[in-house]
Tab-separated table of C-alpha atoms in Angstrom:
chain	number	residue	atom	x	y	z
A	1	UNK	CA	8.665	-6.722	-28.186
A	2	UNK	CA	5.904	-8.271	-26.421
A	3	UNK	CA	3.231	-4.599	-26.012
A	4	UNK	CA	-0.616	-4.815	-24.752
A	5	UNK	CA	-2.573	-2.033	-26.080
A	6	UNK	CA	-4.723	0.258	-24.409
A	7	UNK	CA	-8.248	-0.429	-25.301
A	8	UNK	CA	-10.324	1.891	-22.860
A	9	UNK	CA	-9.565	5.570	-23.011
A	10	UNK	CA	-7.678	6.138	-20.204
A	11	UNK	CA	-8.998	9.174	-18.152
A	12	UNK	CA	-7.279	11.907	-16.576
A	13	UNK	CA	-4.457	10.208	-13.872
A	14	UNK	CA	-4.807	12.000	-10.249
A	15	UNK	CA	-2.633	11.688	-7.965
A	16	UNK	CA	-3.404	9.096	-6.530
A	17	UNK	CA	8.966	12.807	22.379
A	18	UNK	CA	8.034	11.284	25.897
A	19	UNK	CA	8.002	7.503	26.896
A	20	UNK	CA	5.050	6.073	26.012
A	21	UNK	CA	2.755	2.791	26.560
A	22	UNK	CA	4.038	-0.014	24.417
A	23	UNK	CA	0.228	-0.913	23.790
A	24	UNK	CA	-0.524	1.129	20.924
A	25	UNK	CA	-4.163	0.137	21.038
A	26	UNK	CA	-5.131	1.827	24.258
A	27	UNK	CA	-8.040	4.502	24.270
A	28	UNK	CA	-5.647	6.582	26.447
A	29	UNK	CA	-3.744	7.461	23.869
A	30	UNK	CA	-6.507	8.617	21.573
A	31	UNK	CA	-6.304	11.903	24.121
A	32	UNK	CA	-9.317	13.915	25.188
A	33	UNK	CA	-9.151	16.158	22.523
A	34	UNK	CA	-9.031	13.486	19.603
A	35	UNK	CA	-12.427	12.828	17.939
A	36	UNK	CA	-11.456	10.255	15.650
A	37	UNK	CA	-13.560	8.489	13.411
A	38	UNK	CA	-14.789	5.089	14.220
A	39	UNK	CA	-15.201	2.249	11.906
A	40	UNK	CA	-17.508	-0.553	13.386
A	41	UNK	CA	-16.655	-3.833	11.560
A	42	UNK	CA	-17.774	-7.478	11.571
A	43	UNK	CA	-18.084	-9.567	9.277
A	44	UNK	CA	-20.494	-9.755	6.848
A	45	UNK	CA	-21.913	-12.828	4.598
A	46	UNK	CA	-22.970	-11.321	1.401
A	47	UNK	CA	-21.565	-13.273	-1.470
A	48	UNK	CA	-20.295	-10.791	-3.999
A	49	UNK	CA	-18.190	-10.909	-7.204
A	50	UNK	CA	-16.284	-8.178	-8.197
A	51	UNK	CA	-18.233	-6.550	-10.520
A	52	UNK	CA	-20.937	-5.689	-8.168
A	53	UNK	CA	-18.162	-3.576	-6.107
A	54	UNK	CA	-16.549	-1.997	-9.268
A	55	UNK	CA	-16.820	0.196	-12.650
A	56	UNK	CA	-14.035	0.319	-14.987
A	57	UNK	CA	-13.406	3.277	-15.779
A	58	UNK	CA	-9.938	2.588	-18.089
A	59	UNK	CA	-7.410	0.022	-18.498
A	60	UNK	CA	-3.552	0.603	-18.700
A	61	UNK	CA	-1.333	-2.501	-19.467
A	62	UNK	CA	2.181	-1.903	-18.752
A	63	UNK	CA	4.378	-2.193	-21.537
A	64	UNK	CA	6.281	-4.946	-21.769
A	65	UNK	CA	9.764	-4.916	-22.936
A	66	UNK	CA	13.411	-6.160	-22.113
A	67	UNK	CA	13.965	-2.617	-19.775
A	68	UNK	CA	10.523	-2.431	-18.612
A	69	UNK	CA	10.417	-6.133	-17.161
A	70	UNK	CA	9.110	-5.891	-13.403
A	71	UNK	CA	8.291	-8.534	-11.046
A	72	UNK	CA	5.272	-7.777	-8.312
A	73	UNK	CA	4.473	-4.074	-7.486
A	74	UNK	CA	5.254	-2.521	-4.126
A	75	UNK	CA	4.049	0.420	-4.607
A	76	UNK	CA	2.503	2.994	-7.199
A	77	UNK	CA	2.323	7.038	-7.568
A	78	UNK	CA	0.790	8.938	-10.209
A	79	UNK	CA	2.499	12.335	-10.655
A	80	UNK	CA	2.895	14.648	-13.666
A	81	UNK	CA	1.458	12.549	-16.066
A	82	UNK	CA	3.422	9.459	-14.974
A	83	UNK	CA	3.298	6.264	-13.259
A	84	UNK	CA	5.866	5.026	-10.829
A	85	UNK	CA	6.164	1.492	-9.908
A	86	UNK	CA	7.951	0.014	-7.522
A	87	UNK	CA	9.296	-3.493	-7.717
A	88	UNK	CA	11.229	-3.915	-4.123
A	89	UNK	CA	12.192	-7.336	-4.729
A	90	UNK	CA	12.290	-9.123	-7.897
A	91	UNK	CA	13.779	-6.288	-9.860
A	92	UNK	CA	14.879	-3.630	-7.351
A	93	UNK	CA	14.014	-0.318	-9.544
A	94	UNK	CA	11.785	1.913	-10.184
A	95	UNK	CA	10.025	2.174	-13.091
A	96	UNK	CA	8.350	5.514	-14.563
A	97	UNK	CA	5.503	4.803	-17.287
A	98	UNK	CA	3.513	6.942	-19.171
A	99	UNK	CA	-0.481	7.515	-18.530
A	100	UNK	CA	-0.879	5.138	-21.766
A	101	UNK	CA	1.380	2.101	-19.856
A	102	UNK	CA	4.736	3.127	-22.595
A	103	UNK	CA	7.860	2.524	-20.441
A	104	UNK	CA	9.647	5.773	-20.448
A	105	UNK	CA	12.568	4.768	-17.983
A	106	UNK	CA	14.106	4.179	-14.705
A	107	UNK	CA	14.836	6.608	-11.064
A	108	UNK	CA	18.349	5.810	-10.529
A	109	UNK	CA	19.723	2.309	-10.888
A	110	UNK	CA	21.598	-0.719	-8.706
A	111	UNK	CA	25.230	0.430	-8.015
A	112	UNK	CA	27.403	2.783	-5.658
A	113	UNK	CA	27.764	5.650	-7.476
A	114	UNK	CA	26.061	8.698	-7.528
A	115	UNK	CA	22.509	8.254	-8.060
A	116	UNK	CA	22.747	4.334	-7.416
A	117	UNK	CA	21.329	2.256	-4.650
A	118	UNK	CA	21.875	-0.909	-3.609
A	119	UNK	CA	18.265	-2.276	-2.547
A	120	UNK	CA	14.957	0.605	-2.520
A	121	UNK	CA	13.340	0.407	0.702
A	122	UNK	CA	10.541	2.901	-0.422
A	123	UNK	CA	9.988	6.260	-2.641
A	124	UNK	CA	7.856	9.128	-2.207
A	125	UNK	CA	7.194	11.982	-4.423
A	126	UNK	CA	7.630	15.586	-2.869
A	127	UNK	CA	4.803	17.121	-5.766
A	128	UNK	CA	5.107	20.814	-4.450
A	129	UNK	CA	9.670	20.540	-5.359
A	130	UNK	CA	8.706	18.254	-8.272
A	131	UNK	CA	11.365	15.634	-6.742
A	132	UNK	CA	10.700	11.920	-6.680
A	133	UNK	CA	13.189	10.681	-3.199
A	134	UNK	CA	14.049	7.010	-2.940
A	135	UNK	CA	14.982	5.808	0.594
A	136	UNK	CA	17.529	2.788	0.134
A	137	UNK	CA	18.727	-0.188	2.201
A	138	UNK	CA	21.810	2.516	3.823
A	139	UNK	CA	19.109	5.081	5.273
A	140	UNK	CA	20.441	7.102	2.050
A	141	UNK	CA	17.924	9.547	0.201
A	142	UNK	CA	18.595	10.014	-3.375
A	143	UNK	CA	16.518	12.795	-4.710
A	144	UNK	CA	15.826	12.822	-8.975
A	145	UNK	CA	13.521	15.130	-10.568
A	146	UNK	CA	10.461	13.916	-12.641
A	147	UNK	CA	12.242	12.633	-15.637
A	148	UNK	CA	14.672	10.804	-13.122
A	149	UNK	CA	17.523	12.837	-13.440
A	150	UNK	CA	19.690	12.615	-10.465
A	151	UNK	CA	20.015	15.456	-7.676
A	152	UNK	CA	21.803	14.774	-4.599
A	153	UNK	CA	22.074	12.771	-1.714
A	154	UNK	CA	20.808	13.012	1.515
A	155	UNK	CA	22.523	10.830	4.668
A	156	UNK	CA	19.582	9.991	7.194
A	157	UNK	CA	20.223	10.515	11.117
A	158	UNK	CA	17.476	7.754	11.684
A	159	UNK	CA	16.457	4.723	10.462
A	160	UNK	CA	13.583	3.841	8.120
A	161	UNK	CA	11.645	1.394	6.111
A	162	UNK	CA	8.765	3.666	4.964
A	163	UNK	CA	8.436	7.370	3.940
A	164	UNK	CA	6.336	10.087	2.710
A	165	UNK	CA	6.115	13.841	2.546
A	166	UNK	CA	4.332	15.241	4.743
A	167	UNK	CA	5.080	19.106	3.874
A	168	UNK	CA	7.463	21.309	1.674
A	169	UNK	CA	10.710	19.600	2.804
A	170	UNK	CA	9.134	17.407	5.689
A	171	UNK	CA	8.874	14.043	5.603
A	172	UNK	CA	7.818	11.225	8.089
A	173	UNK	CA	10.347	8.131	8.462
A	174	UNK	CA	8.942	5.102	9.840
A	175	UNK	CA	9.721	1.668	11.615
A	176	UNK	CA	8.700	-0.719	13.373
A	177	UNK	CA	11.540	-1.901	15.027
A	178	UNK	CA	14.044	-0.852	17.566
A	179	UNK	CA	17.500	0.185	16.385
A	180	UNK	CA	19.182	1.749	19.536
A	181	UNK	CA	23.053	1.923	17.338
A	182	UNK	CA	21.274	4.794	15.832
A	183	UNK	CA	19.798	8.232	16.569
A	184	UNK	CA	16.009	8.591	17.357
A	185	UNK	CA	16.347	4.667	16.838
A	186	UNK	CA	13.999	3.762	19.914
A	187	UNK	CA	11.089	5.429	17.903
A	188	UNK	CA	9.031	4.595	15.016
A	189	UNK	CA	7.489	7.675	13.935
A	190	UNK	CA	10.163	10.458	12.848
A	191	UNK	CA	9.495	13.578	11.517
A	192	UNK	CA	12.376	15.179	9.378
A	193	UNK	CA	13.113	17.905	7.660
A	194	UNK	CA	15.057	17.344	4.501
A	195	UNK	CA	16.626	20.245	3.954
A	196	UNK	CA	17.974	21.303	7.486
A	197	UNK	CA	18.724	17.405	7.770
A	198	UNK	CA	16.925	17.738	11.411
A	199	UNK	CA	14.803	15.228	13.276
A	200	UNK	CA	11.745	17.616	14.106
A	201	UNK	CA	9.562	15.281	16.329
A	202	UNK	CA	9.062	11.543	17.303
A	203	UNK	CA	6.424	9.798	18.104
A	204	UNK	CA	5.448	5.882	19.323
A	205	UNK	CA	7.834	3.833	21.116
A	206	UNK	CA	9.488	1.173	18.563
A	207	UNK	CA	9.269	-2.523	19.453
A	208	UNK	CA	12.490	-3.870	20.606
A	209	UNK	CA	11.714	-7.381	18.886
A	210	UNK	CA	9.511	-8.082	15.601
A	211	UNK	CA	6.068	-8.275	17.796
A	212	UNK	CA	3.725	-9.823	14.565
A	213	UNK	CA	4.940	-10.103	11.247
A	214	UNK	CA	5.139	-6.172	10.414
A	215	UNK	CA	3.879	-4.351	7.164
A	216	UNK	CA	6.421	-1.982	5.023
A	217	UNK	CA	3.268	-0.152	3.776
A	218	UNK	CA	2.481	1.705	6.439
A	219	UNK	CA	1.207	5.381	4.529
A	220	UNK	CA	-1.292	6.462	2.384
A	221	UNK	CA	-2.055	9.875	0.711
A	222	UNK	CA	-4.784	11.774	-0.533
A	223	UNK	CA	-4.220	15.176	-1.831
A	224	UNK	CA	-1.896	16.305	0.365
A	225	UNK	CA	-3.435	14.137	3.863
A	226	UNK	CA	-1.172	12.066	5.064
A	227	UNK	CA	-2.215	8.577	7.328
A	228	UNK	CA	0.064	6.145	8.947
A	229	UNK	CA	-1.355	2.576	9.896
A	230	UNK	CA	1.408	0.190	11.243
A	231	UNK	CA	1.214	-3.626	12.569
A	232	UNK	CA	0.572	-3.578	16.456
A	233	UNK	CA	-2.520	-0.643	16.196
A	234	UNK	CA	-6.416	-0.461	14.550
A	235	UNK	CA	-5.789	3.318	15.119
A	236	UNK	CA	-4.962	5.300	11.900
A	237	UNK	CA	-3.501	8.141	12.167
A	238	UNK	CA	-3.413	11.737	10.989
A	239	UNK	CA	0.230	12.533	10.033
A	240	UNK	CA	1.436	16.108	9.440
A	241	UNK	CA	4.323	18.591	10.774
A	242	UNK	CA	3.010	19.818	13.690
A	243	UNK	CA	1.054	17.243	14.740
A	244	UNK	CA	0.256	13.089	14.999
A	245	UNK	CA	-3.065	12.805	16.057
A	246	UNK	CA	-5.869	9.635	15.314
A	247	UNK	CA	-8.130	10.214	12.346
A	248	UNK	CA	-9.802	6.872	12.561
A	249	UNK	CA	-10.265	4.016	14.798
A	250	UNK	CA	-11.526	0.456	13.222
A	251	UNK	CA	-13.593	-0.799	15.746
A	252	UNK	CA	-14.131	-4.804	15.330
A	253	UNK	CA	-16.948	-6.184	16.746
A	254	UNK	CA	-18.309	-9.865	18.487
A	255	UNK	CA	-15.713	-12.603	18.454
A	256	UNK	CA	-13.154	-10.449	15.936
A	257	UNK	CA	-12.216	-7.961	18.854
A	258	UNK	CA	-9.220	-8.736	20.734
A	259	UNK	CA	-8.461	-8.169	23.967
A	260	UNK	CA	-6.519	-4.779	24.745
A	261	UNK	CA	-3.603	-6.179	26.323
A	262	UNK	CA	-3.147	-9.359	22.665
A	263	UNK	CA	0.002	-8.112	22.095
A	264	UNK	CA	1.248	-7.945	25.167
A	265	UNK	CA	0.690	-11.103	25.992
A	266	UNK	CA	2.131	-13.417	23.045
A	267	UNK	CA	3.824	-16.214	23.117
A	268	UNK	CA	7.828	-17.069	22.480
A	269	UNK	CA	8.526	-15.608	18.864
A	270	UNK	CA	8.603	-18.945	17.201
A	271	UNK	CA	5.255	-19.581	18.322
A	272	UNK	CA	3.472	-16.120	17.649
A	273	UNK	CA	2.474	-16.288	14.194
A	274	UNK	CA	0.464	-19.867	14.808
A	275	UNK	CA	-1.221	-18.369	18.186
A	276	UNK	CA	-2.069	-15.359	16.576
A	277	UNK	CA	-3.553	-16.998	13.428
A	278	UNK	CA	-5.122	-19.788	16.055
A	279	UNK	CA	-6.683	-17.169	18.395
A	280	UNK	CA	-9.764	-15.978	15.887
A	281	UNK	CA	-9.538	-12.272	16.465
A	282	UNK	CA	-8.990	-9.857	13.377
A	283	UNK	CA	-5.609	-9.199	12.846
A	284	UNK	CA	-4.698	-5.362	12.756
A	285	UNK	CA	-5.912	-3.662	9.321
A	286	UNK	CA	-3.059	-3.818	6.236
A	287	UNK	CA	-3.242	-1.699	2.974
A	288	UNK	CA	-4.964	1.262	3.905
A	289	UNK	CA	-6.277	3.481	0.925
A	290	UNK	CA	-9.114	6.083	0.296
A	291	UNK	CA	-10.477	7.778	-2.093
A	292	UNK	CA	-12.416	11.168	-1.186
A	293	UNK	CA	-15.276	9.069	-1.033
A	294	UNK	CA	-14.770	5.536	0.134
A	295	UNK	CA	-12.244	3.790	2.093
A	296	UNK	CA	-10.787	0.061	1.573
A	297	UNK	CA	-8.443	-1.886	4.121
A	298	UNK	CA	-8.207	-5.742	4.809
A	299	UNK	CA	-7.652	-7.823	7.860
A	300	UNK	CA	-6.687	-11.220	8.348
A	301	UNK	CA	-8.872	-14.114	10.445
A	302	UNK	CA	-7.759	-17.601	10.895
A	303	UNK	CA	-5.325	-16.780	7.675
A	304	UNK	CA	-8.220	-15.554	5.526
A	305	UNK	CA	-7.554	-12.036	4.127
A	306	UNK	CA	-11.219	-9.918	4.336
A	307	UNK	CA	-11.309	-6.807	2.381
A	308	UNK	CA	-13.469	-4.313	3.983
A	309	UNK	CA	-14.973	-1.029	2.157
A	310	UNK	CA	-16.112	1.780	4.153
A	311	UNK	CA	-18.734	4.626	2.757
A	312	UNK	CA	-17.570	7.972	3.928
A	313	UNK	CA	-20.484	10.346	3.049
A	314	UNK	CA	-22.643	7.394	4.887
A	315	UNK	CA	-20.552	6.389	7.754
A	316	UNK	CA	-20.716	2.790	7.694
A	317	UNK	CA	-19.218	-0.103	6.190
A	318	UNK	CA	-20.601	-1.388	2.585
A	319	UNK	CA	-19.052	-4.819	3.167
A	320	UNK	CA	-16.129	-7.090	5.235
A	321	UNK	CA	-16.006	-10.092	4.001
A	322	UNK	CA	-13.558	-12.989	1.935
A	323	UNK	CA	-16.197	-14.292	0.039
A	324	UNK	CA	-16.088	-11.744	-3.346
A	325	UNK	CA	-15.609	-13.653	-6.331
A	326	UNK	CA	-13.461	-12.649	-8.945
A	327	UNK	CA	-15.486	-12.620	-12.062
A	328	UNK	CA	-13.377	-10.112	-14.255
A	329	UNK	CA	-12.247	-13.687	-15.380
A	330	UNK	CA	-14.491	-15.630	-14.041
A	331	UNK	CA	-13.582	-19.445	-12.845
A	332	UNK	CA	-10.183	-18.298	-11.683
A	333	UNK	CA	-10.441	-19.095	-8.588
A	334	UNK	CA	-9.048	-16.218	-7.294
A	335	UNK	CA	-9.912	-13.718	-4.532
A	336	UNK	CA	-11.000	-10.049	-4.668
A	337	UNK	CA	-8.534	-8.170	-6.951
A	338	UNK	CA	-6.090	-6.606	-5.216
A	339	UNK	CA	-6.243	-2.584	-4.434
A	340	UNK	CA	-2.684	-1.448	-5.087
A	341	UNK	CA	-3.783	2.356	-4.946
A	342	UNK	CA	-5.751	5.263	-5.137
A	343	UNK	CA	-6.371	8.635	-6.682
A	344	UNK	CA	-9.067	10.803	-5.736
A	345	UNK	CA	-12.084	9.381	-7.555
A	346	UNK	CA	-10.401	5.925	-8.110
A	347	UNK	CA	-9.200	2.788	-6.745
A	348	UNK	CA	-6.269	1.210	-9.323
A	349	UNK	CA	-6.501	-2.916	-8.912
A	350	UNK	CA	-4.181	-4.663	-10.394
A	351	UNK	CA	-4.205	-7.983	-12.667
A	352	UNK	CA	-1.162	-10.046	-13.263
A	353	UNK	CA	-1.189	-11.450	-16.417
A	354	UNK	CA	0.018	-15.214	-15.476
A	355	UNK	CA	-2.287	-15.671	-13.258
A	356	UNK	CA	-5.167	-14.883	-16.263
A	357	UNK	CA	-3.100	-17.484	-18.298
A	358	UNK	CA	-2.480	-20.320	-15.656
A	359	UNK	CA	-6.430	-20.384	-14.770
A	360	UNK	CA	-7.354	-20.352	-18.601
A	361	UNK	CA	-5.306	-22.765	-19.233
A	362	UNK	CA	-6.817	-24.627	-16.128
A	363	UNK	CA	-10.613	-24.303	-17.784
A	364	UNK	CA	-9.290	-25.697	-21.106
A	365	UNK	CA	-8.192	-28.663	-19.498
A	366	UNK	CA	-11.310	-29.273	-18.236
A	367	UNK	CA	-12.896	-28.518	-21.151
A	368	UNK	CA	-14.397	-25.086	-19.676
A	369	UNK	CA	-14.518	-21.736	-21.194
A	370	UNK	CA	-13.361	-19.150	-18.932
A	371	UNK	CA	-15.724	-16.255	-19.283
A	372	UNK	CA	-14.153	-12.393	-18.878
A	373	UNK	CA	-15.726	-9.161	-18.376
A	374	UNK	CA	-16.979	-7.791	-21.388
A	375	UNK	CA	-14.112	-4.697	-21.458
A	376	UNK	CA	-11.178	-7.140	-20.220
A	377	UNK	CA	-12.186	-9.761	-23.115
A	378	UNK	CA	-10.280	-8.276	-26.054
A	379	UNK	CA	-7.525	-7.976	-23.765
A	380	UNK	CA	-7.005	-11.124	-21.363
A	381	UNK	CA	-7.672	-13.014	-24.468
A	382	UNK	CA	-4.576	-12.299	-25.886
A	383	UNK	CA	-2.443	-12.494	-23.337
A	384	UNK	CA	0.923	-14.614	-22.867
A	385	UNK	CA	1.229	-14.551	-19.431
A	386	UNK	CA	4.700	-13.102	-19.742
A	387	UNK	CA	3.605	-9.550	-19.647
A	388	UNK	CA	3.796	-6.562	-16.961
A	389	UNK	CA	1.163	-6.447	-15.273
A	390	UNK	CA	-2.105	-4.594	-15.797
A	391	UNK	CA	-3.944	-1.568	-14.184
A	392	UNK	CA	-7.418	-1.161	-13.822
A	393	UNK	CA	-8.962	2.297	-12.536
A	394	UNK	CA	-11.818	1.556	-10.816
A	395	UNK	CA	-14.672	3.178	-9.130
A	396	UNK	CA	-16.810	2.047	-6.254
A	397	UNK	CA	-20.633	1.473	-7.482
């Protein structure tokens, strides 16, 4: 068995209708009641390394044995103690782990039987029924309690790629794409209640053809707020039962804005991806979290990912930029870590292993020492490069 050891004390785990215009951007849609917050971006040239942005406040390493094995992670909850990780693609499960990183198990497994899937689309956690509820690739929900024990099964009326609760019993199903063969299909935004197996509301007309390439992470939580960003918008917005209303509105600046009618005016589909990557302006933003202070999201330019960290209490924008070294092992080569969560005090970034190993192995060839942060020495030292991957719970400085 190959097992990293904790070697920070970890601290306490929180958890982390009508038709309407296809361009999802407009003001006019904001409505003159809305008073969203707006988040003035443009790019900024302070070079940065990572440690200037972050404090460690504990390490978990995932452990790593035959059952535990995961590939990249999709997605992460902390909830009762635990941590679930999702691995969409490489090994199609989800894995539940202890606050320490010891593997305690699976939700459900690949098969047709009851309490099997065939491929996990997403998972959310209901926290006020204690149920974990895994949306697979047949619009099924399978609902397990915390120690993955199997429930029941749920067959959706509309079609999904992403979900989270919203409220006890409610959750909001979303897509971006149009699938007319099925009920509500047309929309993207669904509102459903579990238990009555209803379709409460819709919202936002669904794109009959993939528009850009389109992001399966389209909510974020904090407490019990729930935001939806999705791939044709810069609006993010407020998501509960009664209502779907914008909470902020990322407003980019000089030569990153785009015009308001972009995505209405693309090119043939084979030729979309190069225009938009040609044309210069910001791309919409892509992994959305917040803490109850700070708020991090990225944005592509000319196919360079900028991260972008937004202050809250201060209401402005700390930084937006690609240039932010990664000197947690410094001489990687690599960008900014990447932010795969957040609790309510913490961003959770997470460092693969391999990638420590391949650009170690790089300096030694050249005869270089690779230097580490001071807490992630005793541990990326050692490593194989074979191991799950490792969490780091962060804090902005």
């Amino acid at each position: 068995m190959k097992e990293l050891l904790l070697l920070v004390p970890v601290l306490l785990l929180c958890s982390c209708g009508s038709k309407e215009s296809k361009n999802n951007n407009s003001n006019a849609e904001l409505g003159d009641s809305s008073v969203p917050i707006k988040i003035n971006v443009s790019v900024t040239d302070t070079e940065l390394v990572t440690s200037d942005l972050y404090e460690i406040d504990s390490i978990v390493a995932l452990e790593t044995i035959e059952t535990s094995l995961i590939g990249d992670i999709d997605k992460l909850e902390i909830y009762d103690g635990k941590i679930f990780v999702l691995d969409k693609y490489a090994a199609n499960k989800l894995a539940i782990f202890s606050s320490d990183g010891s593997y305690i198990g699976n939700i459900g497994r690949q098969g047709g039987g009851p309490g099997e899937y065939d491929k996990i689309r997403d998972f959310c956690i209901d926290r006020e029924n204690s149920r974990i509820i895994i949306l697979d690739n047949h619009y099924n929900l399978l609902f397990f309690d915390s120690e993955g024990n199997y429930l029941e099964r749920h067959k959706l009326v509309a079609p999904a790629n992403s979900i989270e609760v919203i409220s006890n019993g409610v959750v909001a199903l979303f897509t971006d794409l149009q699938s007319s063969s099925y009920p509500f299909g047309d929309y993207k935004l669904k509102i459903y209640n579990y238990k009555d197996q209803e379709v409460i509301s819709t919202k936002f007309l669904a794109d009959q053809e993939q528009i850009v390439p389109y992001s399966d992470e389209n909510f974020s939580k904090l407490n019990s707020a729930v935001l939806l960003n999705y791939s044709t918008t810069d609006t993010i917005y407020s998501v509960s039962a009664e209502e779907v209303k914008p909470k902020y509105v990322i407003n980019y600046e000089g030569d990153l804005k785009r015009p308001t009618d972009f995505f209405e005016n693309l090119p043939p589909k084979s030729k979309r991806s190069q225009f938009i990557k040609e044309s210069g302006y910001a791309g919409p933003p892509k992994g959305f979290m917040q803490t109850d202070k700070h708020i991090s999201f990225q944005y592509s330019i000319k196919g360079f990912r900028y991260q972008t960290v937004f202050d809250k209490a201060a209401n402005k924008v700390l930084h937006s930029n690609t240039t932010i070294a990664n000197d947690y092992f410094y001489g990687s080569g690599k960008g900014p870590l990447t932010i795969i969560a957040a609790t309510e005090s913490q961003f959770i970034l997470l460092v693969e292993p391999q990638y420590v190993k391949m650009f170690r192995e790089q300096n030694k060839s050249k005869n270089k020492e690779t230097d580490y942060h001071p807490i992630l020495k005793p541990v990326l030292e050692g490593i194989n490069g074979d191991e799950n991957s490792m969490l780091l719970f962060v804090k902005m400085k």
